[in-house]
Short mmCIF file of C-alpha atoms in Angstrom, two decimals:
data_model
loop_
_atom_site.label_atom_id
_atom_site.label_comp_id
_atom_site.label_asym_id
_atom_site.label_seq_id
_atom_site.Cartn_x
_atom_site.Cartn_y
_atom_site.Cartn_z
CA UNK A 1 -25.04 26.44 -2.58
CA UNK A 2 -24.29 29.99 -2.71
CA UNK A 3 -27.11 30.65 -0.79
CA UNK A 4 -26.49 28.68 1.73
CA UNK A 5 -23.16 29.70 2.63
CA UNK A 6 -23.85 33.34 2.03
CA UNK A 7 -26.58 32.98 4.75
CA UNK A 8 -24.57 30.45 7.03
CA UNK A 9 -27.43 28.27 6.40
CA UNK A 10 -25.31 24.56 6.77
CA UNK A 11 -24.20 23.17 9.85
CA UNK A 12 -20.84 24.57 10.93
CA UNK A 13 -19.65 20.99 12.05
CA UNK A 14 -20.49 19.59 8.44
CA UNK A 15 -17.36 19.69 6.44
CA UNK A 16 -18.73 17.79 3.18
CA UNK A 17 -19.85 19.26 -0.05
CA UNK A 18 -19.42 22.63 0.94
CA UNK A 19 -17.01 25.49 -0.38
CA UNK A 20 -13.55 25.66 1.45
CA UNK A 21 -13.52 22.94 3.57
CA UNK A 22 -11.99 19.59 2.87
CA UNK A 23 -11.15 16.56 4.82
CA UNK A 24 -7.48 17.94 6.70
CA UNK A 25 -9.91 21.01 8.08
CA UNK A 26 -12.50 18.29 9.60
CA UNK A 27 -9.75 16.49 11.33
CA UNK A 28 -7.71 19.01 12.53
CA UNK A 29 -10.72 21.09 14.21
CA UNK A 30 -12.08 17.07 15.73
CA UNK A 31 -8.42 16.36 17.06
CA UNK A 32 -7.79 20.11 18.29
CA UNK A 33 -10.95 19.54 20.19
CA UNK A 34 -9.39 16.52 22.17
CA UNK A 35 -6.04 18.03 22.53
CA UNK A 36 -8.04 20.74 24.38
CA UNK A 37 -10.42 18.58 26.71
CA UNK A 38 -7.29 16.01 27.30
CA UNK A 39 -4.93 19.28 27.99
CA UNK A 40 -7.42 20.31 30.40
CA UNK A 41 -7.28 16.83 32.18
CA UNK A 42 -11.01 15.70 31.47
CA UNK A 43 -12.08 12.53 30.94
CA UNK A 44 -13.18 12.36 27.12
CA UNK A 45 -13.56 9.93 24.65
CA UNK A 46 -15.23 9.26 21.10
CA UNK A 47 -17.89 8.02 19.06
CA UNK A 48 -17.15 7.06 15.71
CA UNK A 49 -20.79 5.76 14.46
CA UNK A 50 -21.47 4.19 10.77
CA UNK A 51 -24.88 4.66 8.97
CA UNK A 52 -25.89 1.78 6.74
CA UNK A 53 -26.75 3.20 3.33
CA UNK A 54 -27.66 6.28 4.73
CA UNK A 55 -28.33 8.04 0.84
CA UNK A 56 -30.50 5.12 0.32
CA UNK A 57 -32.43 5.86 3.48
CA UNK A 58 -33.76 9.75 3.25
CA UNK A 59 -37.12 9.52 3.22
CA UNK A 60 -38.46 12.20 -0.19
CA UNK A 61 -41.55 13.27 2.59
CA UNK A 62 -39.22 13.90 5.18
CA UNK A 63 -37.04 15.89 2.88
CA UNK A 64 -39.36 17.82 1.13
CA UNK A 65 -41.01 18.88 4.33
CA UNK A 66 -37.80 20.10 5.83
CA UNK A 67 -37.15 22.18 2.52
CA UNK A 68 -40.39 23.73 3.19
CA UNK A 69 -40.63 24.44 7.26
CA UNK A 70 -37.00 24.53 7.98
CA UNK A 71 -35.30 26.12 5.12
CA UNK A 72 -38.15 28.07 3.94
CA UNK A 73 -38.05 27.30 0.60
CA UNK A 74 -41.35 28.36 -1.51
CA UNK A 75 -44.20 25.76 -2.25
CA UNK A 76 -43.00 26.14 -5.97
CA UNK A 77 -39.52 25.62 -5.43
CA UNK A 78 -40.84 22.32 -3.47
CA UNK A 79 -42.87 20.85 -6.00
CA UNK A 80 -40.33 21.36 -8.48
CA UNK A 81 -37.84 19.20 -6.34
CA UNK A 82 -40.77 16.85 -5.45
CA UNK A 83 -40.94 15.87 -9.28
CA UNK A 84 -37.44 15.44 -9.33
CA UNK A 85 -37.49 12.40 -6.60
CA UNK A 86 -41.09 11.04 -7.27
CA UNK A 87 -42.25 8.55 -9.91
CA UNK A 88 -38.77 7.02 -10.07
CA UNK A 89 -38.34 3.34 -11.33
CA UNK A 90 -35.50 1.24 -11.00
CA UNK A 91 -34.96 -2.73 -11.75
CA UNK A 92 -31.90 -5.04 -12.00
CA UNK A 93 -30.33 -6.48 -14.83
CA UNK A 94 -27.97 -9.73 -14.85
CA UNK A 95 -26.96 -11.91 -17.51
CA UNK A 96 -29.75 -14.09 -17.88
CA UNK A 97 -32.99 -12.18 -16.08
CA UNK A 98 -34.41 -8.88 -15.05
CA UNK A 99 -36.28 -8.19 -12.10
CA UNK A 100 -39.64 -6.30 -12.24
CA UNK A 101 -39.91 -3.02 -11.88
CA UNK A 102 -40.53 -1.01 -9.00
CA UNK A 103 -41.16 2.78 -7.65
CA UNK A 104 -38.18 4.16 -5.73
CA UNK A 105 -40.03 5.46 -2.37
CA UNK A 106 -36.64 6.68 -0.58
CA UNK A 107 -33.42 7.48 -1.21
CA UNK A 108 -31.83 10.42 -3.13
CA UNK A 109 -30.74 9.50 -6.60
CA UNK A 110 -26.77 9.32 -6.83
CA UNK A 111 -24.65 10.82 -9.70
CA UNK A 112 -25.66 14.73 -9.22
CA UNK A 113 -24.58 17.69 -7.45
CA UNK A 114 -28.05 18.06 -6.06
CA UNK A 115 -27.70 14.79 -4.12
CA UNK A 116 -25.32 15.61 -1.50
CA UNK A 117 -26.52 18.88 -1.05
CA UNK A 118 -30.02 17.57 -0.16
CA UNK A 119 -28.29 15.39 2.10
CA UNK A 120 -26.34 18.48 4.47
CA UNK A 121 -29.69 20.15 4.72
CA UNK A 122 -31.58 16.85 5.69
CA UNK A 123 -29.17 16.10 8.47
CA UNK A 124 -28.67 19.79 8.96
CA UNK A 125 -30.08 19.98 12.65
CA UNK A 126 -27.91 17.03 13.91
CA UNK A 127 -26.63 19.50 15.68
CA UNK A 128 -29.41 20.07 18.24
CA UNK A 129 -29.26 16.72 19.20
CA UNK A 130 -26.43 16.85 21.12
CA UNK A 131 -26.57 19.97 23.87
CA UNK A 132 -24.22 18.50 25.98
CA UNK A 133 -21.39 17.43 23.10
CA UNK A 134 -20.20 18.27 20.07
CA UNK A 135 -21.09 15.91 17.11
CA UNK A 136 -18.41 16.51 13.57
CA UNK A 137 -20.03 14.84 10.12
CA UNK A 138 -18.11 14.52 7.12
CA UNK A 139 -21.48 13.97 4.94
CA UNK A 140 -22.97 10.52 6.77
CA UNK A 141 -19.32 9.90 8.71
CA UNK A 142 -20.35 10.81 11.71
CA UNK A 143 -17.56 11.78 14.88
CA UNK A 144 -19.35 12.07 18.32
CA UNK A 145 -17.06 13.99 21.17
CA UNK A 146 -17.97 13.61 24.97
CA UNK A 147 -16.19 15.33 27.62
CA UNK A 148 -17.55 16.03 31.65
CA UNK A 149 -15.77 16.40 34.92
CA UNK A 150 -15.61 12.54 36.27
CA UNK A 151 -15.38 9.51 34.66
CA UNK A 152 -18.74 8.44 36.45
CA UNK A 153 -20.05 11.38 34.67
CA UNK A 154 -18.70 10.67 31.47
CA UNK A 155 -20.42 7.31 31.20
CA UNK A 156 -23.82 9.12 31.76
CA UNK A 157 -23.32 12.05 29.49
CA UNK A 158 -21.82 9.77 26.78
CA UNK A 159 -24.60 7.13 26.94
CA UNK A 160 -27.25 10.17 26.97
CA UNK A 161 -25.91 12.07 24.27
CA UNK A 162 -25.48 8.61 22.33
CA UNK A 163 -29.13 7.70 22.81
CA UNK A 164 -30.40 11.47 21.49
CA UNK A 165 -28.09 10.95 18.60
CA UNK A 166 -29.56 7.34 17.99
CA UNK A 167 -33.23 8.53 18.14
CA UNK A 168 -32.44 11.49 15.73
CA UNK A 169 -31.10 9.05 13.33
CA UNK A 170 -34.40 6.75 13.31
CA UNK A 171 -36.99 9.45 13.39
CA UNK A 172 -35.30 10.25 9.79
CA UNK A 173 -34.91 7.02 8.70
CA UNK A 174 -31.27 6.95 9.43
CA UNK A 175 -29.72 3.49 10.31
CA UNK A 176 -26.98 3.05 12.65
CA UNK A 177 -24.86 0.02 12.40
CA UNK A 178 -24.01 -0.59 15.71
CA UNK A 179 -21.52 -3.83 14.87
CA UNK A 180 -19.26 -1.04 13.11
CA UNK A 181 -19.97 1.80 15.42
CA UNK A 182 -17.14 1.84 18.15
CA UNK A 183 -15.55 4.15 20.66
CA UNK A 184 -12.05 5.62 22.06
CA UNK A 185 -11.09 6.73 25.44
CA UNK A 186 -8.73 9.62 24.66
CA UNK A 187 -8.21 10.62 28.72
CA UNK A 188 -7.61 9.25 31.24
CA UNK A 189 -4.60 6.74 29.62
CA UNK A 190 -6.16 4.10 32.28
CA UNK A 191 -9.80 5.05 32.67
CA UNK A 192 -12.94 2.86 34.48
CA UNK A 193 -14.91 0.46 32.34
CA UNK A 194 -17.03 2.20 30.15
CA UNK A 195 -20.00 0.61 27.97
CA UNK A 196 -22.04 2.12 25.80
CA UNK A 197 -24.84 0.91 23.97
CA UNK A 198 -27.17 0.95 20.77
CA UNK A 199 -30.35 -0.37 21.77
CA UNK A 200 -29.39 -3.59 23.12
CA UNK A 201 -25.99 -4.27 21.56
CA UNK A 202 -22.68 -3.11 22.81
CA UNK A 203 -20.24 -1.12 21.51
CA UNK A 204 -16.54 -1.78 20.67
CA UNK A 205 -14.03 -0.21 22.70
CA UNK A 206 -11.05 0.50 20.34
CA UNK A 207 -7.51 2.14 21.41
CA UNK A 208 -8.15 3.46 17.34
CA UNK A 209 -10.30 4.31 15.23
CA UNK A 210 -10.64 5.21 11.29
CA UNK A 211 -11.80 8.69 10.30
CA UNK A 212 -11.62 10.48 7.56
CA UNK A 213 -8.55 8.79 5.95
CA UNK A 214 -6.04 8.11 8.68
CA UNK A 215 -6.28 6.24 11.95
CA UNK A 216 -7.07 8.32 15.13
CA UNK A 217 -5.15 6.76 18.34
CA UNK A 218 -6.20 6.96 21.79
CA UNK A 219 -2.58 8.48 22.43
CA UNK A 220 -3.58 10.88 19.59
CA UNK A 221 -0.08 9.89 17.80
CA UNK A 222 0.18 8.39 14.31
CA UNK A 223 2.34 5.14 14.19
CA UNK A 224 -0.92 3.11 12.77
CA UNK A 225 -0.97 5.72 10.09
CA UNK A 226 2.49 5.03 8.58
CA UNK A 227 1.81 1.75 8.79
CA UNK A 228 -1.27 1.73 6.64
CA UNK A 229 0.14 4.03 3.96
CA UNK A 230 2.78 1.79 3.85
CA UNK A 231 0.21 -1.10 3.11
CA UNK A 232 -0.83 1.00 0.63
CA UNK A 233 2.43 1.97 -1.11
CA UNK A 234 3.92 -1.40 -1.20
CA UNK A 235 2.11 -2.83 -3.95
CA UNK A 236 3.56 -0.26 -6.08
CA UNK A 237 7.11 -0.75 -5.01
CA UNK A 238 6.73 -4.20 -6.08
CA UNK A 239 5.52 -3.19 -9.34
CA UNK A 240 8.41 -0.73 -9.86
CA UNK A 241 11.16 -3.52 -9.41
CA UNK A 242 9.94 -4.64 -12.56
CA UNK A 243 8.83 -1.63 -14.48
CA UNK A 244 12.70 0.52 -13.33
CA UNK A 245 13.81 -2.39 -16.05
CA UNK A 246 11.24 -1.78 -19.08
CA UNK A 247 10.84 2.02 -18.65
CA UNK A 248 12.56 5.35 -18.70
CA UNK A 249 13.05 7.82 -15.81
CA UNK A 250 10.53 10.29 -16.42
CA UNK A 251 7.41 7.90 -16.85
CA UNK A 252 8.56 5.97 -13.57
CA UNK A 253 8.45 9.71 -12.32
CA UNK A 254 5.27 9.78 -13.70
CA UNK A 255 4.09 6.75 -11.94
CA UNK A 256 5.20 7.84 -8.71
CA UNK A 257 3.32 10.93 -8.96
CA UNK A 258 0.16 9.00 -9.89
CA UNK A 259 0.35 5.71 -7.40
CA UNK A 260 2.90 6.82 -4.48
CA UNK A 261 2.33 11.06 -3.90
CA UNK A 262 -1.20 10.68 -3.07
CA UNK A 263 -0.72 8.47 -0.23
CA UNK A 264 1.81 10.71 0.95
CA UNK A 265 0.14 14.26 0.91
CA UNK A 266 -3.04 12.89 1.52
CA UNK A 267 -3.86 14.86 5.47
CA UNK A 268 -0.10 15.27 5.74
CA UNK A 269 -0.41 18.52 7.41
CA UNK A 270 -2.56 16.06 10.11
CA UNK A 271 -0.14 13.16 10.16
CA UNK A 272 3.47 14.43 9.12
CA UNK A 273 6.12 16.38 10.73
CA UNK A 274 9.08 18.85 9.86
CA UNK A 275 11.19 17.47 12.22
CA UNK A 276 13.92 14.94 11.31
CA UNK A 277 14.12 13.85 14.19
CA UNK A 278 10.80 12.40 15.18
CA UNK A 279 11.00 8.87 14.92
CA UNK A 280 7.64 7.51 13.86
CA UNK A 281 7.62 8.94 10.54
CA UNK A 282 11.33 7.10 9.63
CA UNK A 283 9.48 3.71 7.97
CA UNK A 284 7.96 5.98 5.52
CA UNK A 285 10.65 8.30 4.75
CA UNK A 286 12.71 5.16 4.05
CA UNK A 287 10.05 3.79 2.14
CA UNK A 288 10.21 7.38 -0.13
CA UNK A 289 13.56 6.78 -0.26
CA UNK A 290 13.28 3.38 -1.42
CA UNK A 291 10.79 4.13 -4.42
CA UNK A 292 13.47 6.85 -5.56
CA UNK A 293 15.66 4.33 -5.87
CA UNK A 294 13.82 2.32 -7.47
CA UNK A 295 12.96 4.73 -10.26
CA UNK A 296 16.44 5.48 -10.84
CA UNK A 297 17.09 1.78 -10.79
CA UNK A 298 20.34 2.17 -8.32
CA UNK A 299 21.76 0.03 -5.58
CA UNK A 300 19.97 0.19 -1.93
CA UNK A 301 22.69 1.86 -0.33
CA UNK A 302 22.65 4.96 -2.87
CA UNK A 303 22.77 8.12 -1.22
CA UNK A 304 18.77 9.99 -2.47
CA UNK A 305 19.16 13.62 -1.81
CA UNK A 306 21.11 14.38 -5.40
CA UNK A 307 18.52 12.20 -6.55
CA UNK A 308 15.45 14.20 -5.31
CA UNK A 309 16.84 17.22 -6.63
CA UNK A 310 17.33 15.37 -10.27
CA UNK A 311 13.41 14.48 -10.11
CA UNK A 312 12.06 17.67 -8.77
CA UNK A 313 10.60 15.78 -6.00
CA UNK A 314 10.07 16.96 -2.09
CA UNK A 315 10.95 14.85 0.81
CA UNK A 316 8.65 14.25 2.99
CA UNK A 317 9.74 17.17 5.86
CA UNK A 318 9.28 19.64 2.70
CA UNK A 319 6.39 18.21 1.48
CA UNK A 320 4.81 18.86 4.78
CA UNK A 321 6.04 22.33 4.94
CA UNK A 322 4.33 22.65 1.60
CA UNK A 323 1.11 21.48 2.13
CA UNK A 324 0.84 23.26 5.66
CA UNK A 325 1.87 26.46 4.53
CA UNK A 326 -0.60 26.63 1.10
CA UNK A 327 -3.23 25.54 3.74
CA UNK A 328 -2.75 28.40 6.10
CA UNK A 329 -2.11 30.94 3.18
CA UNK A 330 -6.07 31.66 2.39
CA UNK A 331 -6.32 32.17 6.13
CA UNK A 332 -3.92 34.46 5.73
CA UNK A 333 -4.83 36.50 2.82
CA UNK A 334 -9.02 35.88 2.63
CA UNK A 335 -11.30 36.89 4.98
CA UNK A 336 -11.20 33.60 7.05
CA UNK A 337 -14.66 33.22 8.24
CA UNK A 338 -15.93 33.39 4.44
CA UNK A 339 -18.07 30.08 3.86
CA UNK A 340 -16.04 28.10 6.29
CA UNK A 341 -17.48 25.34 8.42
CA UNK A 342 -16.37 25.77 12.01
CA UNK A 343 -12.79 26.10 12.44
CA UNK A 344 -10.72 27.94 14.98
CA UNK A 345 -7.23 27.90 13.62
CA UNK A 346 -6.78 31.68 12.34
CA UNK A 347 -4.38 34.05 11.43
CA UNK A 348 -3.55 37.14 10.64
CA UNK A 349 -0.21 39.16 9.75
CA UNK A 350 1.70 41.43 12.59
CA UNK A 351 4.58 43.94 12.54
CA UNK A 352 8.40 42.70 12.61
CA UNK A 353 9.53 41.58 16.14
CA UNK A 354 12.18 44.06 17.05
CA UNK A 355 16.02 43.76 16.01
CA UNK A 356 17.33 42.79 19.32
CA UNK A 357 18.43 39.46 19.23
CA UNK A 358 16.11 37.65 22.07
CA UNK A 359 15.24 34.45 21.18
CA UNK A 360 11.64 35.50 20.16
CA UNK A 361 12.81 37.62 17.68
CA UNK A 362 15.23 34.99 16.76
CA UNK A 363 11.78 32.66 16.19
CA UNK A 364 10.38 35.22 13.48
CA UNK A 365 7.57 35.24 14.39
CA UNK A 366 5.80 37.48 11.43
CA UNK A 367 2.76 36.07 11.82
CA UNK A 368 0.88 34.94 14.83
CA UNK A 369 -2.62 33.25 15.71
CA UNK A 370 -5.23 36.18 15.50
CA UNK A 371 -7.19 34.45 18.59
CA UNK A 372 -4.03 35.33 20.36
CA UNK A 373 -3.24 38.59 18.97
CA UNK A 374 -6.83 39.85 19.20
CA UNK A 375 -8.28 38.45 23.05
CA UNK A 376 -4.25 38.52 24.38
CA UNK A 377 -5.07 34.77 24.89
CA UNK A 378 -1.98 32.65 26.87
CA UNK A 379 -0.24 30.73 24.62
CA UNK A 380 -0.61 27.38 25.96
CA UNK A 381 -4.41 27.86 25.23
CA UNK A 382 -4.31 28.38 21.63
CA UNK A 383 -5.11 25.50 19.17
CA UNK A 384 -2.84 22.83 18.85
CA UNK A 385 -2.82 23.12 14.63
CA UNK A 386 -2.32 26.52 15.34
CA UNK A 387 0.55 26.27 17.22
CA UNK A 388 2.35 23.92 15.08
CA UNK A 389 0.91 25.61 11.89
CA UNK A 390 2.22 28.66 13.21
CA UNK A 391 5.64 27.49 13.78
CA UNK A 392 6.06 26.34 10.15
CA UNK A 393 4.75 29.16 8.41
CA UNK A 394 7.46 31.16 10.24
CA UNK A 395 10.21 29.03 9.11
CA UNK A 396 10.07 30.46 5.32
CA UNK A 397 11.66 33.11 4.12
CA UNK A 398 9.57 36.83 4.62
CA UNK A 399 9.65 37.39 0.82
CA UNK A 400 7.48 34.36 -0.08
CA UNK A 401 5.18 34.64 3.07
CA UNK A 402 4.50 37.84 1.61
CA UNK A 403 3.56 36.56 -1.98
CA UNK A 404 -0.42 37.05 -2.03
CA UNK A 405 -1.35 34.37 -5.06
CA UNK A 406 -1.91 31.00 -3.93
CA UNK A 407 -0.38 29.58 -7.30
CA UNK A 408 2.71 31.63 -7.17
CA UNK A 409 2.99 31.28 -3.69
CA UNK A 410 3.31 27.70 -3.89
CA UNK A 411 5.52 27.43 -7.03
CA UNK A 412 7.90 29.81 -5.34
CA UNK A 413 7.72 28.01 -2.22
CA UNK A 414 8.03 24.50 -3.47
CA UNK A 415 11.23 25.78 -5.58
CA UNK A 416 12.27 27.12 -2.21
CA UNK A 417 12.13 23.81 -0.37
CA UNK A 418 13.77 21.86 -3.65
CA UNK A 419 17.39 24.24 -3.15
CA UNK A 420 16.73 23.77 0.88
CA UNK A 421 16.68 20.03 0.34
CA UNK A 422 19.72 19.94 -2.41
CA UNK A 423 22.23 22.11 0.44
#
């Protein structure tokens, strides 16, 4: 692995399995992309497309050559993997029988680190596939993005670029699953029928999608979101109505932390918002609320900041603040190009806006986008994660931005947020 990111070796549009790079980075750089084509008025939409078993499927010949003529790895160094996948047996056990045994002829064996890497560099030229698009993988999740001029043109580019992607799939024994493969129209909000195909079955036009952990929209806003985390959460609320009468505070604290905060930072910084005021994230900040109650086994009614501040724990505005700004700070502070898949949202620090009290100088702005401080880029053209990245980083005080160490950046900033949330 550190060989292939010192060379740039993987796929910058494969964000799995690799060093810096993470889930939030994958869906930020595949929704930045539509923000751009939609801000530009073009008609766009996207493929999400499912693989059935698709570890199962790598063929070892197929593998082992690609080791050898694309990555250029030595005849030794091939052998020595081609021992490690040949001559495998498998059978299955129940209860009451066992089936014979048989010779594994595909599929890489699960359980090791070697697995998924194997994987990136077998679906490593996915890339060329698509001249015309841009195709986003998250190991086998696979995120197709067409854009052209017309909406005539659209459905010929998309089902083109859908067809190459198709036939790259099945000349390496990759199998689509076209009754779970569907498609969004992102722009125009009322666009022509559109139909694209997978061999001879048609695809499901959605107004959303799943990827990566949260539900895209076609209006690129996050209402289904809440509600699923909230589908998520609930059986745990329901479970603390019970427990808030057998246990003490700081183990119901504990729970919380285990069954409740994952659902709520998890892609946050995609999903969440610093702004009180926005109204589709209310249901789950009353939901927070609700579970914080709950712990400290209190009437509905009971007022939850004093609360928060007893348990140490963030609303949700701060909790986004948190998780946006430790994201950004390795940007920030680390060469940001440094075994990173493809990803356009940098930064780097500038000089203090002048004293004079405009309202830009007012903003703080400390830090700005380095694609806008290096090609003097318009500001309506930068990214839209940068923008709004941007915006919260500048809220904090100078004297943590400044802090260099991820760890103590975030304990300082997180004890920052908990006496902003208690005033």
């Amino acid at each position: 692995m550190r060989h292939l990111t010192k060379h740039n070796i993987i796929s910058p549009t494969q964000y799995a399995f690799r060093p810096n790079s993470n889930t939030t980075l994958a869906l930020q750089t595949v929704i930045d992309k539509l923000h751009k084509h939609i801000k530009q008025k073009f008609p766009t939409l996207a493929v999400c497309i499912d693989l059935s078993k698709a570890y199962d499927t790598v063929s070892h010949d197929k593998l082992l050559h690609k080791l050898r003529h694309d990555f250029n790895f030595t005849p030794q160094t091939v052998a020595f993997f081609a021992s490690y996948f040949r001559n495998r047996q498998q059978s299955t056990h129940t209860q009451h029988a066992q089936s014979t045994t048989q010779t594994i002829t595909h599929g890489i064996p699960q359980g090791s680190t070697l697995s998924t890497t194997f994987f990136l560099l077998y679906i490593n030229d996915i890339i060329k596939t698509v001249p015309h698009s841009k195709v986003y993988t998250y190991a086998d999740d696979t995120t197709l993005i067409i854009s052209a001029q017309t909406q005539q043109e659209l459905q010929t580019l998309a089902q083109s670029e859908l067809s190459n992607l198709i036939r790259y799939f099945h000349t390496n024994n990759l199998v689509p699953n076209p009754t779970k493969t569907n498609y969004s129209i992102f722009f125009p909000n009322k666009p022509e029928p559109i139909q694209l195909t997978i061999q001879d079955t048609i695809l499901e036009q959605n107004t959303h999608a799943p990827l990566l952990g949260i539900t895209v929209q076609n209006n690129l806003k996050y209402n289904q979101t809440i509600t699923n985390i909230i589908k998520k959460i609930w059986p745990f609320i329901h479970s603390l109505k019970f427990a808030n009468k057998l246990l003490p505070t700081h183990t119901l604290r504990d729970l919380y932390f285990t069954h409740a905060y994952p659902h709520f930072i998890g892609n946050i910084s995609i999903w969440g918002t610093s702004d009180i005021k926005k109204q589709y994230i209310q249901p789950l900040v009353r939901i927070q609320k609700k579970i914080i109650r709950l712990i400290k086994n209190l009437p509905p009614r009971t007022h939850t900041k004093p609360l928060m501040d007893q348990l140490k724990i963030l609303n949700l505005y701060n909790l986004y603040t948190l998780r946006v700004c430790a994201e950004m700070h390795p940007f920030i502070y680390q060469n940001p190009q440094l075994n990173r898949p493809e990803h356009n949202h940098t930064y780097i620090p500038v000089a203090q806006i002048h004293e004079y009290p405009t309202r830009y100088s007012q903003q703080g702005h400390h830090y700005i986008p380095a694609k806008l401080s290096r090609t003097k880029t318009p500001t309506h053209s930068i990214d839209h994660t940068t923008e709004i990245n941007t915006r919260v980083w500048n809220s904090i005080p100078e004297h943590i931005r400044d802090i260099q160490s991820l760890d103590t950046f975030k304990t300082e900033l997180k004890q920052h947020l908990l006496e902003l949330q208690n005033n």
